[in-house]
Amino acid sequence: MTIPFKTLSRRTFLRGAGGITIGLPLLDAMIPSASAGGTKGQPKRFIVMFSANGTIEEAFRPQGGVSDFSFTRPDGGLHILDPLEAIRDDIMVLWGLDMLSRNGGPGGNGHDMGMGHMLTCQELVVGPSGIGEFSHLPDGSAGGISIDQAIADRIGNETAFRSVEFGVRSLLDLQRQVTSRMCYRGPFEALPPENDPAGAFTSLFTDLAADPTELAELRARRGSVLDKVADDFNRLNAKVGAADRQKLEAHLGAIRELEQSLFADGGPLAACAVPDAPMGLDPNSNDQYPAVGRAQMDLMTMALACDLTRVASLQWSTAQSGIRFSWLGHSDSHHALSHEADNDDNARAQLIEINHWYAQQFTYLVESLKAVPEGEGTMLDNTVVLWVNEQGNGDLHTSTDVPFVVAGNAEGYFNTGRSLVIDGRAHNDLYVSMLHAMGQTDVTSFGLSDLSQGPLDELT
Amino acid sequence: MRRRTTGLCLLLATGCYSGNQVDAAGGTDASGVSSADGTVGETGVDTEGGSDTDGGGEPSACGELPAPGSAPIRRLTPFELDNTLADLLGDNTSPAAGLPEEGGSGFDNNAEVGAVSRLVAQKYMQMAEDVAIRATTDLPGLLGCDVAAPDCVRSFVSDFGQRVWRRPLEPGEVDDMMVLFGDARATFDEPTSVGVLLEAFLQSPFFLYRVELAGTDATEAVPLDGWEMATRLSYLMWGSMPDDALFAAASAGELQTQAQIEAQARRMLEDPKAQRMVLHFYEQWLLYKNLDVIAKDDGVFPEYGSDIAALQRQEIEAFLNHVIWEGEGSLEAFLTADYTFVNDQLAAFYGIEGSFGSDFTRVDRPGQAAGVVTQGGVMSVFSKPNQTSPVSRGLYVREHLLCQIPPPPPDDVDLRPPEPTEDSTTRERYSQHSEDPACSGCHVLMDPLGFGLENYDGVGRWRDNENDTPIDASGVLAFAGLEMEDEAFDGPVELGAKLQLSPDMTSCVARQWFRFAYGRTESAELDACTLAQIDQSFADADYNLRELMVGLTQTDAFLYRPGGAQ
């Protein structure tokens, strides 16, 4: 068993403990010697960000043409995407894609349907009880793997974490789990997001901030414990039936990932710096929603910069989000406003403000990635950030004209700085394009295969 | 008392708003209602005496062979991990607190959803490491012997192993653990090396999962072995690992007959550990756990903060503890008791006069209280931040208490609650709100029930008037059972009394317990026998909530595993 980390002196490294940001020169010494020479290419990365309850077409769609678009409205009102002006060259605004898979399968509520289809592009599945087939599905699930996980299958295997799921008040509704979860390894295998920045910090950065000698010992010890645990799984798996084995195999797979990550061939990039531990945040608080979200985005950015993971998701609240944007002066919940926006100017203005706020968060995330130098450019150059929603129009729960924004070009794969209208295509094909952007160019379909026509040529 | 249950089929046939997705097949369980056909035989399970399987008396839904339904492997929940680690090692630090929320069908222990991701595997690892550090600070205390003494560690592995994996270790398993310990000792000191053992025990599937292997090579349903039965009993009754008495019974082969299992269940119900488990069921079923996260509009309810919410949680827990453990334990008291529990601070908030001290004390509220139906915490949870919500409250009664899932609201409707005004009542505003025929078809299921609770304001305080207008709390309980007429009522007390008569209500209690007890949702077809057994024993016990828990241990689903590997 080898420990691929150089030994640092305890004294040197203690400077990095205790929540103090560790500077770049210190961290260089932690880069495994095998990859320290920078011989490998820059890794590609994929991020998906979710916000709920649909959009408002004329406040979302840019004015003007493909390249000379502007985030303005004829009536001079607030444009949802106005914050994206700062990163306009890095993005593509997509209009016209449909969640066609929602035309079939179980489920009866536009939010459940939208959330379960959003990243999987296939029909939901009813739970063993058969309950709620035409309503919500208390023991049902999305029908298959989500795009982030499909991408992680390709690019997530070299890092400590295959993927990291961040949430901001993504509370689980036990009666309607499909509204609460978006990332799936497969049917009935939702990946729960981490809602607590303190928990995320501990999971991601404790080891990087640890004393290297102790860490080496700890890792050796973990390696032998996990070996033993894996043996137990293998002994048990030989005795159980298929359904149980599937769950146990997934667990064993997670342990294998954990084990491999102890000796991962990755290593922190030059810009890696252990962030301060988030303090004093209440992840259950409605009013701390912005602060918790900011902390999660900072942790995500640094997890990517430290190459702890290459696939991440950020789920703001849940489908049918009931967050009250008290910091914008709102008293009605997001969901309630979304159902009155078409009839009430005040509600409409507030719903636009909410989506505008999310555009600010998206911009913050993209600019954070852009602030991380990498190679000749920035980390954003090797990254795709996708902003998704479970609805088109939130009042009508539509599955057509669902808004998408893409940022980053994945090493030149996407032709950014454009506003595109793509009619008559299923959102499956957006994800086919994502897989191609991540290097998996032999893929022809994602989700329900008869809805796919191949990658969206307009994007490249 | 013989009652038949019905599903929403009747109700859907009447046209809960046309044009929306309702069950095109004409209404079956697929429409979202969880009820068996409710047919039970003439003879029932003898819950008093504990009949054995050969004693006859099975409901007619049961065939000659046991029909346990499915038995998916169950992973310990954070709640169960905390309890187990407390009982196993005296670790009362809630070591599982950082694990993510999981579950489905209303409960955190649903075995049919969820997967362990790498992040969760890491959290299990961190938990095991933290627990190991705390447990090894007093090594002699943990081991019960001098670590350097011959066979000390080996006997610890064997004895502790049986408790942590809830079954005797095979000799080879002890050997493997000793190899791990020996390897660790080559590098680490003794406490750390014992810690390595604990980490391996606690991350093993034999700890994290409730492993049941009985019947994996059989073609027909088989009884569980004693260790598996001990584990089923302890997690059902206590949400934790078996105690010494259960292990002893397992070891002695005394968990085989229904009578033996029933006797253990009754013993376990007497233990205080049963209380926390029962509350864990009710906090999820009645959703009062949401008191931990709700927030009210400071401008409307400035007196209501997280401190009051926490007191309301204590109130309902005191009430449930009283009804279930000290009182008669009846469903009737659960739904109709005319008292609640307050301390000085909560009484002052409610405007209840008297001196109660800092502990929760019973206070009679005749004409106002109706058991859990009117609990202040439940009223607060099912309200808007700035006013009540007849819709949320009615939907709560419909979904949680009657186990009926109405279709979702149609698209394109205004779901925004009508803004409170000074010259209207909530009832007036909501009535107008639901006048639209597209809404009223289904809202007849909810709003009349919610209107019946209008005497409780948005934070659970009694009120006679709203904006100087007397509260109109009249309503109709409709579609609450096939053989139940529509029942008019006036006010929350009458609503509670009518609910108590509803066959769907009694059936729903049993089904919620089924889901929680067995970690899965009932299948009307495969679980017909078990459902009939539960319904029968619940009825025979005159709807006693304690007896219902005993009855859950006397079913095919609990006593057997299906043949073949799951």
PDB file of N, CA and C in Angstrom, chain A residues 17-84:
ATOM      1  N   ALA A  17      -4.089  24.541   9.148  1.00  0.00           N
ATOM      2  CA  ALA A  17      -5.230  24.037   9.900  1.00  0.00           C
ATOM      3  C   ALA A  17      -6.000  25.182  10.536  1.00  0.00           C
ATOM      4  N   GLY A  18      -7.091  24.867  11.135  1.00  0.00           N
ATOM      5  CA  GLY A  18      -7.834  25.860  11.892  1.00  0.00           C
ATOM      6  C   GLY A  18      -8.586  26.843  11.035  1.00  0.00           C
ATOM      7  N   GLY A  19      -8.933  26.451   9.842  1.00  0.00           N
ATOM      8  CA  GLY A  19      -9.807  27.293   9.046  1.00  0.00           C
ATOM      9  C   GLY A  19      -9.086  28.401   8.293  1.00  0.00           C
ATOM     10  N   ILE A  20      -7.770  28.451   8.420  1.00  0.00           N
ATOM     11  CA  ILE A  20      -7.042  29.488   7.684  1.00  0.00           C
ATOM     12  C   ILE A  20      -6.825  29.009   6.256  1.00  0.00           C
ATOM     13  N   THR A  21      -7.075  29.871   5.341  1.00  0.00           N
ATOM     14  CA  THR A  21      -6.902  29.485   3.950  1.00  0.00           C
ATOM     15  C   THR A  21      -5.435  29.173   3.654  1.00  0.00           C
ATOM     16  N   ILE A  22      -5.237  28.034   3.069  1.00  0.00           N
ATOM     17  CA  ILE A  22      -3.870  27.628   2.776  1.00  0.00           C
ATOM     18  C   ILE A  22      -3.461  28.187   1.425  1.00  0.00           C
ATOM     19  N   GLY A  23      -2.299  28.783   1.396  1.00  0.00           N
ATOM     20  CA  GLY A  23      -1.833  29.389   0.154  1.00  0.00           C
ATOM     21  C   GLY A  23      -1.360  28.367  -0.840  1.00  0.00           C
ATOM     22  N   LEU A  24      -1.171  28.818  -1.998  1.00  0.00           N
ATOM     23  CA  LEU A  24      -0.835  27.971  -3.131  1.00  0.00           C
ATOM     24  C   LEU A  24       0.501  27.242  -2.983  1.00  0.00           C
ATOM     25  N   PRO A  25       1.563  27.880  -2.499  1.00  0.00           N
ATOM     26  CA  PRO A  25       2.839  27.171  -2.467  1.00  0.00           C
ATOM     27  C   PRO A  25       2.790  25.943  -1.570  1.00  0.00           C
ATOM     28  N   LEU A  26       2.092  26.039  -0.467  1.00  0.00           N
ATOM     29  CA  LEU A  26       1.997  24.892   0.419  1.00  0.00           C
ATOM     30  C   LEU A  26       1.332  23.712  -0.278  1.00  0.00           C
ATOM     31  N   LEU A  27       0.281  24.038  -0.960  1.00  0.00           N
ATOM     32  CA  LEU A  27      -0.499  22.977  -1.573  1.00  0.00           C
ATOM     33  C   LEU A  27       0.233  22.309  -2.714  1.00  0.00           C
ATOM     34  N   ASP A  28       1.105  23.035  -3.358  1.00  0.00           N
ATOM     35  CA  ASP A  28       1.881  22.425  -4.431  1.00  0.00           C
ATOM     36  C   ASP A  28       2.601  21.171  -3.963  1.00  0.00           C
ATOM     37  N   ALA A  29       3.020  21.232  -2.700  1.00  0.00           N
ATOM     38  CA  ALA A  29       3.769  20.099  -2.172  1.00  0.00           C
ATOM     39  C   ALA A  29       2.888  18.880  -1.999  1.00  0.00           C
ATOM     40  N   MET A  30       1.601  19.098  -2.040  1.00  0.00           N
ATOM     41  CA  MET A  30       0.707  17.960  -1.865  1.00  0.00           C
ATOM     42  C   MET A  30       0.377  17.266  -3.178  1.00  0.00           C
ATOM     43  N   ILE A  31       0.765  17.866  -4.266  1.00  0.00           N
ATOM     44  CA  ILE A  31       0.436  17.256  -5.553  1.00  0.00           C
ATOM     45  C   ILE A  31       1.210  15.954  -5.699  1.00  0.00           C
ATOM     46  N   PRO A  32       0.509  14.870  -5.958  1.00  0.00           N
ATOM     47  CA  PRO A  32       1.230  13.601  -6.128  1.00  0.00           C
ATOM     48  C   PRO A  32       2.291  13.742  -7.204  1.00  0.00           C
ATOM     49  N   SER A  33       3.433  13.158  -6.964  1.00  0.00           N
ATOM     50  CA  SER A  33       4.546  13.381  -7.868  1.00  0.00           C
ATOM     51  C   SER A  33       4.239  12.895  -9.286  1.00  0.00           C
ATOM     52  N   ALA A  34       3.400  11.888  -9.387  1.00  0.00           N
ATOM     53  CA  ALA A  34       3.109  11.341 -10.717  1.00  0.00           C
ATOM     54  C   ALA A  34       2.493  12.385 -11.642  1.00  0.00           C
ATOM     55  N   SER A  35       1.706  13.281 -11.078  1.00  0.00           N
ATOM     56  CA  SER A  35       1.037  14.235 -11.947  1.00  0.00           C
ATOM     57  C   SER A  35       1.531  15.653 -11.709  1.00  0.00           C
ATOM     58  N   ALA A  36       2.571  15.785 -10.926  1.00  0.00           N
ATOM     59  CA  ALA A  36       3.017  17.129 -10.578  1.00  0.00           C
ATOM     60  C   ALA A  36       3.578  17.873 -11.783  1.00  0.00           C
ATOM     61  N   GLY A  37       4.014  17.147 -12.760  1.00  0.00           N
ATOM     62  CA  GLY A  37       4.615  17.809 -13.898  1.00  0.00           C
ATOM     63  C   GLY A  37       3.599  18.440 -14.832  1.00  0.00           C
ATOM     64  N   GLY A  38       2.347  18.293 -14.544  1.00  0.00           N
ATOM     65  CA  GLY A  38       1.331  18.896 -15.393  1.00  0.00           C
ATOM     66  C   GLY A  38       1.238  18.238 -16.744  1.00  0.00           C
ATOM     67  N   THR A  39       1.564  16.971 -16.812  1.00  0.00           N
ATOM     68  CA  THR A  39       1.543  16.304 -18.104  1.00  0.00           C
ATOM     69  C   THR A  39       0.131  16.000 -18.565  1.00  0.00           C
ATOM     70  N   LYS A  40      -0.737  15.777 -17.616  1.00  0.00           N
ATOM     71  CA  LYS A  40      -2.090  15.446 -18.072  1.00  0.00           C
ATOM     72  C   LYS A  40      -2.821  16.697 -18.487  1.00  0.00           C
ATOM     73  N   GLY A  41      -3.782  16.529 -19.383  1.00  0.00           N
ATOM     74  CA  GLY A  41      -4.549  17.667 -19.849  1.00  0.00           C
ATOM     75  C   GLY A  41      -5.475  18.180 -18.776  1.00  0.00           C
ATOM     76  N   GLN A  42      -6.047  19.317 -19.040  1.00  0.00           N
ATOM     77  CA  GLN A  42      -6.982  19.852 -18.048  1.00  0.00           C
ATOM     78  C   GLN A  42      -8.234  19.002 -18.051  1.00  0.00           C
ATOM     79  N   PRO A  43      -8.720  18.680 -16.878  1.00  0.00           N
ATOM     80  CA  PRO A  43      -9.930  17.857 -16.828  1.00  0.00           C
ATOM     81  C   PRO A  43     -11.161  18.644 -17.266  1.00  0.00           C
ATOM     82  N   LYS A  44     -12.108  17.923 -17.826  1.00  0.00           N
ATOM     83  CA  LYS A  44     -13.402  18.545 -18.122  1.00  0.00           C
ATOM     84  C   LYS A  44     -14.329  18.360 -16.935  1.00  0.00           C
ATOM     85  N   ARG A  45     -15.233  19.314 -16.813  1.00  0.00           N
ATOM     86  CA  ARG A  45     -16.132  19.261 -15.657  1.00  0.00           C
ATOM     87  C   ARG A  45     -17.551  19.626 -16.068  1.00  0.00           C
ATOM     88  N   PHE A  46     -18.478  19.121 -15.265  1.00  0.00           N
ATOM     89  CA  PHE A  46     -19.892  19.366 -15.546  1.00  0.00           C
ATOM     90  C   PHE A  46     -20.609  19.765 -14.260  1.00  0.00           C
ATOM     91  N   ILE A  47     -21.359  20.858 -14.354  1.00  0.00           N
ATOM     92  CA  ILE A  47     -22.154  21.327 -13.212  1.00  0.00           C
ATOM     93  C   ILE A  47     -23.583  21.549 -13.678  1.00  0.00           C
ATOM     94  N   VAL A  48     -24.532  21.112 -12.876  1.00  0.00           N
ATOM     95  CA  VAL A  48     -25.927  21.436 -13.160  1.00  0.00           C
ATOM     96  C   VAL A  48     -26.509  22.164 -11.963  1.00  0.00           C
ATOM     97  N   MET A  49     -27.193  23.275 -12.286  1.00  0.00           N
ATOM     98  CA  MET A  49     -27.869  24.062 -11.241  1.00  0.00           C
ATOM     99  C   MET A  49     -29.355  24.083 -11.521  1.00  0.00           C
ATOM    100  N   PHE A  50     -30.141  23.832 -10.482  1.00  0.00           N
ATOM    101  CA  PHE A  50     -31.598  23.798 -10.613  1.00  0.00           C
ATOM    102  C   PHE A  50     -32.233  24.937  -9.839  1.00  0.00           C
ATOM    103  N   SER A  51     -33.234  25.575 -10.474  1.00  0.00           N
ATOM    104  CA  SER A  51     -34.177  26.408  -9.726  1.00  0.00           C
ATOM    105  C   SER A  51     -35.575  26.082 -10.241  1.00  0.00           C
ATOM    106  N   ALA A  52     -36.591  26.362  -9.443  1.00  0.00           N
ATOM    107  CA  ALA A  52     -37.914  25.751  -9.632  1.00  0.00           C
ATOM    108  C   ALA A  52     -38.958  26.673 -10.242  1.00  0.00           C
ATOM    109  N   ASN A  53     -40.086  26.063 -10.526  1.00  0.00           N
ATOM    110  CA  ASN A  53     -41.373  26.732 -10.768  1.00  0.00           C
ATOM    111  C   ASN A  53     -41.493  27.505 -12.077  1.00  0.00           C
ATOM    112  N   GLY A  54     -40.670  27.158 -13.068  1.00  0.00           N
ATOM    113  CA  GLY A  54     -40.860  27.724 -14.396  1.00  0.00           C
ATOM    114  C   GLY A  54     -40.399  29.167 -14.523  1.00  0.00           C
ATOM    115  N   THR A  55     -40.601  29.692 -15.714  1.00  0.00           N
ATOM    116  CA  THR A  55     -40.139  31.051 -15.985  1.00  0.00           C
ATOM    117  C   THR A  55     -41.251  31.849 -16.652  1.00  0.00           C
ATOM    118  N   ILE A  56     -40.927  33.067 -17.074  1.00  0.00           N
ATOM    119  CA  ILE A  56     -41.866  33.925 -17.793  1.00  0.00           C
ATOM    120  C   ILE A  56     -41.230  34.271 -19.125  1.00  0.00           C
ATOM    121  N   GLU A  57     -41.878  33.843 -20.183  1.00  0.00           N
ATOM    122  CA  GLU A  57     -41.228  33.846 -21.490  1.00  0.00           C
ATOM    123  C   GLU A  57     -40.633  35.199 -21.871  1.00  0.00           C
ATOM    124  N   GLU A  58     -41.460  36.241 -21.830  1.00  0.00           N
ATOM    125  CA  GLU A  58     -40.929  37.510 -22.363  1.00  0.00           C
ATOM    126  C   GLU A  58     -39.939  38.190 -21.432  1.00  0.00           C
ATOM    127  N   ALA A  59     -39.866  37.706 -20.210  1.00  0.00           N
ATOM    128  CA  ALA A  59     -38.834  38.251 -19.322  1.00  0.00           C
ATOM    129  C   ALA A  59     -37.586  37.384 -19.325  1.00  0.00           C
ATOM    130  N   PHE A  60     -37.684  36.218 -19.960  1.00  0.00           N
ATOM    131  CA  PHE A  60     -36.540  35.309 -20.029  1.00  0.00           C
ATOM    132  C   PHE A  60     -35.856  35.368 -21.393  1.00  0.00           C
ATOM    133  N   ARG A  61     -36.655  35.441 -22.470  1.00  0.00           N
ATOM    134  CA  ARG A  61     -36.059  35.376 -23.810  1.00  0.00           C
ATOM    135  C   ARG A  61     -35.322  36.674 -24.135  1.00  0.00           C
ATOM    136  N   PRO A  62     -34.107  36.533 -24.617  1.00  0.00           N
ATOM    137  CA  PRO A  62     -33.379  37.748 -25.004  1.00  0.00           C
ATOM    138  C   PRO A  62     -34.025  38.403 -26.228  1.00  0.00           C
ATOM    139  N   GLN A  63     -33.854  39.707 -26.341  1.00  0.00           N
ATOM    140  CA  GLN A  63     -34.254  40.429 -27.555  1.00  0.00           C
ATOM    141  C   GLN A  63     -33.134  40.307 -28.595  1.00  0.00           C
ATOM    142  N   GLY A  64     -33.478  40.541 -29.854  1.00  0.00           N
ATOM    143  CA  GLY A  64     -32.444  40.603 -30.891  1.00  0.00           C
ATOM    144  C   GLY A  64     -32.122  39.242 -31.471  1.00  0.00           C
ATOM    145  N   GLY A  65     -30.973  39.162 -32.128  1.00  0.00           N
ATOM    146  CA  GLY A  65     -30.614  37.972 -32.879  1.00  0.00           C
ATOM    147  C   GLY A  65     -29.741  37.019 -32.101  1.00  0.00           C
ATOM    148  N   VAL A  66     -29.147  36.088 -32.871  1.00  0.00           N
ATOM    149  CA  VAL A  66     -28.367  35.016 -32.264  1.00  0.00           C
ATOM    150  C   VAL A  66     -27.177  35.588 -31.484  1.00  0.00           C
ATOM    151  N   SER A  67     -26.471  36.517 -32.098  1.00  0.00           N
ATOM    152  CA  SER A  67     -25.277  37.052 -31.435  1.00  0.00           C
ATOM    153  C   SER A  67     -25.489  38.456 -30.871  1.00  0.00           C
ATOM    154  N   ASP A  68     -26.374  39.218 -31.506  1.00  0.00           N
ATOM    155  CA  ASP A  68     -26.570  40.603 -31.054  1.00  0.00           C
ATOM    156  C   ASP A  68     -27.786  40.700 -30.130  1.00  0.00           C
ATOM    157  N   PHE A  69     -27.879  39.723 -29.272  1.00  0.00           N
ATOM    158  CA  PHE A  69     -29.015  39.698 -28.349  1.00  0.00           C
ATOM    159  C   PHE A  69     -28.793  40.683 -27.210  1.00  0.00           C
ATOM    160  N   SER A  70     -29.907  41.029 -26.581  1.00  0.00           N
ATOM    161  CA  SER A  70     -29.794  41.869 -25.388  1.00  0.00           C
ATOM    162  C   SER A  70     -30.804  41.389 -24.352  1.00  0.00           C
ATOM    163  N   PHE A  71     -30.443  41.569 -23.100  1.00  0.00           N
ATOM    164  CA  PHE A  71     -31.339  41.170 -22.021  1.00  0.00           C
ATOM    165  C   PHE A  71     -32.213  42.362 -21.641  1.00  0.00           C
ATOM    166  N   THR A  72     -33.083  42.707 -22.565  1.00  0.00           N
ATOM    167  CA  THR A  72     -33.989  43.835 -22.345  1.00  0.00           C
ATOM    168  C   THR A  72     -35.388  43.420 -22.737  1.00  0.00           C
ATOM    169  N   ARG A  73     -36.357  44.179 -22.275  1.00  0.00           N
ATOM    170  CA  ARG A  73     -37.749  43.937 -22.645  1.00  0.00           C
ATOM    171  C   ARG A  73     -38.304  45.184 -23.319  1.00  0.00           C
ATOM    172  N   PRO A  74     -39.202  44.976 -24.277  1.00  0.00           N
ATOM    173  CA  PRO A  74     -39.785  46.134 -24.972  1.00  0.00           C
ATOM    174  C   PRO A  74     -40.418  47.119 -24.005  1.00  0.00           C
ATOM    175  N   ASP A  75     -41.006  46.626 -22.931  1.00  0.00           N
ATOM    176  CA  ASP A  75     -41.673  47.538 -22.004  1.00  0.00           C
ATOM    177  C   ASP A  75     -40.707  48.122 -20.971  1.00  0.00           C
ATOM    178  N   GLY A  76     -39.427  47.794 -21.122  1.00  0.00           N
ATOM    179  CA  GLY A  76     -38.442  48.386 -20.219  1.00  0.00           C
ATOM    180  C   GLY A  76     -38.370  47.728 -18.857  1.00  0.00           C
ATOM    181  N   GLY A  77     -39.170  46.684 -18.644  1.00  0.00           N
ATOM    182  CA  GLY A  77     -39.188  46.037 -17.333  1.00  0.00           C
ATOM    183  C   GLY A  77     -37.946  45.200 -17.090  1.00  0.00           C
ATOM    184  N   LEU A  78     -37.873  44.662 -15.867  1.00  0.00           N
ATOM    185  CA  LEU A  78     -36.722  43.877 -15.464  1.00  0.00           C
ATOM    186  C   LEU A  78     -36.626  42.605 -16.301  1.00  0.00           C
ATOM    187  N   HIS A  79     -35.424  42.340 -16.829  1.00  0.00           N
ATOM    188  CA  HIS A  79     -35.203  41.109 -17.573  1.00  0.00           C
ATOM    189  C   HIS A  79     -34.550  40.088 -16.649  1.00  0.00           C
ATOM    190  N   ILE A  80     -35.099  38.871 -16.672  1.00  0.00           N
ATOM    191  CA  ILE A  80     -34.604  37.843 -15.759  1.00  0.00           C
ATOM    192  C   ILE A  80     -33.108  37.620 -15.914  1.00  0.00           C
ATOM    193  N   LEU A  81     -32.641  37.620 -17.155  1.00  0.00           N
ATOM    194  CA  LEU A  81     -31.247  37.257 -17.406  1.00  0.00           C
ATOM    195  C   LEU A  81     -30.294  38.445 -17.384  1.00  0.00           C
ATOM    196  N   ASP A  82     -30.802  39.600 -17.004  1.00  0.00           N
ATOM    197  CA  ASP A  82     -29.962  40.793 -16.979  1.00  0.00           C
ATOM    198  C   ASP A  82     -28.601  40.577 -16.292  1.00  0.00           C
ATOM    199  N   PRO A  83     -28.533  39.834 -15.180  1.00  0.00           N
ATOM    200  CA  PRO A  83     -27.214  39.624 -14.548  1.00  0.00           C
ATOM    201  C   PRO A  83     -26.229  38.897 -15.461  1.00  0.00           C
ATOM    202  N   LEU A  84     -26.718  38.161 -16.455  1.00  0.00           N
ATOM    203  CA  LEU A  84     -25.838  37.374 -17.311  1.00  0.00           C
ATOM    204  C   LEU A  84     -25.097  38.248 -18.335  1.00  0.00           C
TER     205      LEU A  84
END
